[in-house]
Amino acid sequence: LTWKESAHEIVSIQSFQDAILLIVLIVIFSIVALGIFNTLLMSFFERIREFGLMMALGSRPQDVAKLIIAEALLLGTIGALAGVLCGLSIILFYKSHGIALPIGEAMSYFMPFDRIIYLKFAWNGLVYSSLAAIGASLLAALFPAWRAAQLKVAEALRHY
């Protein structure tokens, strides 16, 4: 028998932990999306006159919306790359040095596991979290882009 077949309790605990981790990640990415949404919406309100001028000079409303979405894509990509670089540097450090677990000695009486754990790369998680960050920034840009496309040129040029 494999350990998954013989230790149903451990498999259940692992499934429960995975579910909790998924909920935590959804909350974290929601907070990230709200932060990006706030940034893009404030940028939109500060640039209403600029968007009105662009439309007065011949830009179509969908061009202005595409500009906001492109900015969000750039913001999300730069943020994801910065996060990946920071995360990789931390993983590389702890991959060689390890993290000492003070409880490891006490737990070794009940369950055999290492007192020092060494991090390793989880490439799937890296790719999924990067795509989720970029997706969250694009999702957060939809409302400001829609609002920019709905602007009336005369009202936008009078906005302060």
mmCIF file of C-alpha atoms in Angstrom:
data_model
loop_
_atom_site.group_PDB
_atom_site.id
_atom_site.type_symbol
_atom_site.label_atom_id
_atom_site.label_comp_id
_atom_site.label_asym_id
_atom_site.label_seq_id
_atom_site.Cartn_x
_atom_site.Cartn_y
_atom_site.Cartn_z
ATOM 1 C CA LEU A 1 0.000 0.000 0.000
ATOM 2 C CA THR A 2 1.094 3.535 -0.634
ATOM 3 C CA TRP A 3 1.116 6.016 2.226
ATOM 4 C CA LYS A 4 -1.993 7.692 0.774
ATOM 5 C CA GLU A 5 -3.886 4.411 0.871
ATOM 6 C CA SER A 6 -2.786 3.502 4.376
ATOM 7 C CA ALA A 7 -3.009 6.930 6.048
ATOM 8 C CA HIS A 8 -6.455 8.275 5.221
ATOM 9 C CA GLU A 9 -6.330 10.747 8.107
ATOM 10 C CA ILE A 10 -3.196 12.423 6.785
ATOM 11 C CA VAL A 11 -4.698 12.657 3.307
ATOM 12 C CA SER A 12 -7.838 14.231 4.792
ATOM 13 C CA ILE A 13 -5.774 16.723 6.774
ATOM 14 C CA GLN A 14 -3.778 17.589 3.669
ATOM 15 C CA SER A 15 -6.991 18.133 1.659
ATOM 16 C CA PHE A 16 -8.355 20.346 4.433
ATOM 17 C CA GLN A 17 -5.144 22.399 4.503
ATOM 18 C CA ASP A 18 -5.258 22.780 0.716
ATOM 19 C CA ALA A 19 -8.838 24.066 0.946
ATOM 20 C CA ILE A 20 -7.894 26.580 3.641
ATOM 21 C CA LEU A 21 -4.901 27.709 1.580
ATOM 22 C CA LEU A 22 -7.169 28.236 -1.428
ATOM 23 C CA ILE A 23 -9.529 30.403 0.646
ATOM 24 C CA VAL A 24 -6.599 32.448 1.982
ATOM 25 C CA LEU A 25 -5.232 32.924 -1.540
ATOM 26 C CA ILE A 26 -8.637 34.076 -2.788
ATOM 27 C CA VAL A 27 -8.777 36.638 0.024
ATOM 28 C CA ILE A 28 -5.222 37.816 -0.708
ATOM 29 C CA PHE A 29 -5.848 38.179 -4.427
ATOM 30 C CA SER A 30 -9.116 40.009 -3.711
ATOM 31 C CA ILE A 31 -7.188 42.495 -1.588
ATOM 32 C CA VAL A 32 -4.617 42.848 -4.368
ATOM 33 C CA ALA A 33 -7.391 43.453 -6.909
ATOM 34 C CA LEU A 34 -8.983 46.094 -4.660
ATOM 35 C CA GLY A 35 -5.635 47.854 -4.263
ATOM 36 C CA ILE A 36 -5.073 47.903 -8.009
ATOM 37 C CA PHE A 37 -8.697 48.963 -8.559
ATOM 38 C CA ASN A 38 -8.186 51.888 -6.174
ATOM 39 C CA THR A 39 -4.992 52.928 -7.966
ATOM 40 C CA LEU A 40 -6.580 52.749 -11.408
ATOM 41 C CA LEU A 41 -9.745 54.525 -10.319
ATOM 42 C CA MET A 42 -7.789 57.374 -8.725
ATOM 43 C CA SER A 43 -5.667 57.601 -11.868
ATOM 44 C CA PHE A 44 -8.872 57.732 -13.920
ATOM 45 C CA PHE A 45 -10.359 60.575 -11.848
ATOM 46 C CA GLU A 46 -7.126 62.569 -12.032
ATOM 47 C CA ARG A 47 -6.951 62.160 -15.815
ATOM 48 C CA ILE A 48 -10.544 62.804 -16.875
ATOM 49 C CA ARG A 49 -9.541 66.016 -18.669
ATOM 50 C CA GLU A 50 -6.751 64.146 -20.438
ATOM 51 C CA PHE A 51 -9.189 61.493 -21.644
ATOM 52 C CA GLY A 52 -11.630 64.206 -22.760
ATOM 53 C CA LEU A 53 -8.870 65.916 -24.714
ATOM 54 C CA MET A 54 -7.873 62.621 -26.323
ATOM 55 C CA MET A 55 -11.457 62.033 -27.422
ATOM 56 C CA ALA A 56 -11.783 65.655 -28.616
ATOM 57 C CA LEU A 57 -8.712 65.114 -30.797
ATOM 58 C CA GLY A 58 -10.242 62.035 -32.393
ATOM 59 C CA SER A 59 -9.563 59.059 -30.121
ATOM 60 C CA ARG A 60 -12.437 56.644 -29.939
ATOM 61 C CA PRO A 61 -13.860 55.712 -26.527
ATOM 62 C CA GLN A 62 -12.636 52.121 -26.919
ATOM 63 C CA ASP A 63 -9.098 53.445 -27.513
ATOM 64 C CA VAL A 64 -9.201 55.225 -24.150
ATOM 65 C CA ALA A 65 -10.540 52.058 -22.517
ATOM 66 C CA LYS A 66 -7.778 50.009 -24.153
ATOM 67 C CA LEU A 67 -5.214 52.477 -22.785
ATOM 68 C CA ILE A 68 -6.450 51.926 -19.222
ATOM 69 C CA ILE A 69 -6.458 48.154 -19.691
ATOM 70 C CA ALA A 70 -2.933 48.293 -21.142
ATOM 71 C CA GLU A 71 -1.777 50.287 -18.113
ATOM 72 C CA ALA A 72 -3.332 47.697 -15.817
ATOM 73 C CA LEU A 73 -1.652 44.891 -17.755
ATOM 74 C CA LEU A 74 1.697 46.662 -17.442
ATOM 75 C CA LEU A 75 1.113 47.295 -13.728
ATOM 76 C CA GLY A 76 0.154 43.659 -13.121
ATOM 77 C CA THR A 77 3.074 42.294 -15.139
ATOM 78 C CA ILE A 78 5.642 44.476 -13.393
ATOM 79 C CA GLY A 79 4.146 43.579 -10.001
ATOM 80 C CA ALA A 80 4.158 39.862 -10.835
ATOM 81 C CA LEU A 81 7.768 40.008 -12.031
ATOM 82 C CA ALA A 82 8.846 41.896 -8.909
ATOM 83 C CA GLY A 83 7.044 39.347 -6.738
ATOM 84 C CA VAL A 84 8.617 36.442 -8.615
ATOM 85 C CA LEU A 85 12.102 37.921 -8.247
ATOM 86 C CA CYS A 86 11.635 38.564 -4.519
ATOM 87 C CA GLY A 87 10.152 35.123 -3.973
ATOM 88 C CA LEU A 88 12.886 33.375 -5.942
ATOM 89 C CA SER A 89 15.597 35.162 -3.982
ATOM 90 C CA ILE A 90 14.014 34.093 -0.681
ATOM 91 C CA ILE A 91 13.607 30.513 -1.892
ATOM 92 C CA LEU A 92 17.204 30.394 -3.121
ATOM 93 C CA PHE A 93 18.459 31.615 0.244
ATOM 94 C CA TYR A 94 16.454 29.138 2.305
ATOM 95 C CA LYS A 95 17.081 26.349 -0.177
ATOM 96 C CA SER A 96 20.728 26.355 0.863
ATOM 97 C CA HIS A 97 20.503 27.571 4.493
ATOM 98 C CA GLY A 98 17.243 25.975 5.582
ATOM 99 C CA ILE A 99 14.784 27.018 8.260
ATOM 100 C CA ALA A 100 15.386 25.609 11.721
ATOM 101 C CA LEU A 101 12.241 24.363 13.426
ATOM 102 C CA PRO A 102 12.530 24.691 17.205
ATOM 103 C CA ILE A 103 9.519 22.450 17.660
ATOM 104 C CA GLY A 104 11.194 19.783 15.530
ATOM 105 C CA GLU A 105 12.992 18.228 18.474
ATOM 106 C CA ALA A 106 9.824 17.980 20.556
ATOM 107 C CA MET A 107 7.817 16.595 17.663
ATOM 108 C CA SER A 108 10.479 14.041 16.771
ATOM 109 C CA TYR A 109 9.190 11.875 19.620
ATOM 110 C CA PHE A 110 5.785 11.578 17.925
ATOM 111 C CA MET A 111 6.528 11.912 14.217
ATOM 112 C CA PRO A 112 9.859 11.598 12.451
ATOM 113 C CA PHE A 113 10.590 14.737 10.482
ATOM 114 C CA ASP A 114 13.561 16.980 9.933
ATOM 115 C CA ARG A 115 14.530 19.693 12.382
ATOM 116 C CA ILE A 116 15.625 21.885 9.485
ATOM 117 C CA ILE A 117 13.485 22.236 6.401
ATOM 118 C CA TYR A 118 14.818 23.335 3.043
ATOM 119 C CA LEU A 119 12.638 25.208 0.591
ATOM 120 C CA LYS A 120 12.192 24.067 -2.978
ATOM 121 C CA PHE A 121 10.674 25.604 -6.055
ATOM 122 C CA ALA A 122 7.006 25.019 -6.827
ATOM 123 C CA TRP A 123 6.934 26.121 -10.442
ATOM 124 C CA ASN A 124 3.207 25.476 -10.915
ATOM 125 C CA GLY A 125 2.363 27.734 -7.987
ATOM 126 C CA LEU A 126 4.706 30.394 -9.317
ATOM 127 C CA VAL A 127 3.070 30.411 -12.736
ATOM 128 C CA TYR A 128 -0.488 30.279 -11.350
ATOM 129 C CA SER A 129 0.076 33.057 -8.832
ATOM 130 C CA SER A 130 1.741 35.280 -11.452
ATOM 131 C CA LEU A 131 -1.145 34.745 -13.857
ATOM 132 C CA ALA A 132 -3.622 35.365 -11.032
ATOM 133 C CA ALA A 133 -1.920 38.668 -10.167
ATOM 134 C CA ILE A 134 -2.021 39.789 -13.793
ATOM 135 C CA GLY A 135 -5.631 38.608 -14.089
ATOM 136 C CA ALA A 136 -6.581 40.474 -10.914
ATOM 137 C CA SER A 137 -5.107 43.681 -12.299
ATOM 138 C CA LEU A 138 -6.968 43.238 -15.591
ATOM 139 C CA LEU A 139 -10.205 42.508 -13.764
ATOM 140 C CA ALA A 140 -9.726 45.593 -11.608
ATOM 141 C CA ALA A 141 -9.268 47.712 -14.758
ATOM 142 C CA LEU A 142 -12.613 46.824 -16.309
ATOM 143 C CA PHE A 143 -14.706 49.364 -14.407
ATOM 144 C CA PRO A 144 -12.337 52.345 -14.881
ATOM 145 C CA ALA A 145 -12.016 51.439 -18.575
ATOM 146 C CA TRP A 146 -15.784 51.271 -18.929
ATOM 147 C CA ARG A 147 -16.160 54.628 -17.170
ATOM 148 C CA ALA A 148 -13.568 56.179 -19.474
ATOM 149 C CA ALA A 149 -15.409 54.886 -22.523
ATOM 150 C CA GLN A 150 -18.668 56.458 -21.212
ATOM 151 C CA LEU A 151 -17.174 59.954 -20.794
ATOM 152 C CA LYS A 152 -18.800 62.853 -22.622
ATOM 153 C CA VAL A 153 -16.130 65.047 -24.199
ATOM 154 C CA ALA A 154 -17.582 68.385 -23.099
ATOM 155 C CA GLU A 155 -18.088 67.240 -19.502
ATOM 156 C CA ALA A 156 -14.609 65.706 -19.354
ATOM 157 C CA LEU A 157 -12.963 68.912 -20.565
ATOM 158 C CA ARG A 158 -14.774 70.930 -17.856
ATOM 159 C CA HIS A 159 -13.729 68.490 -15.092
ATOM 160 C CA TYR A 160 -11.206 69.732 -12.487
#
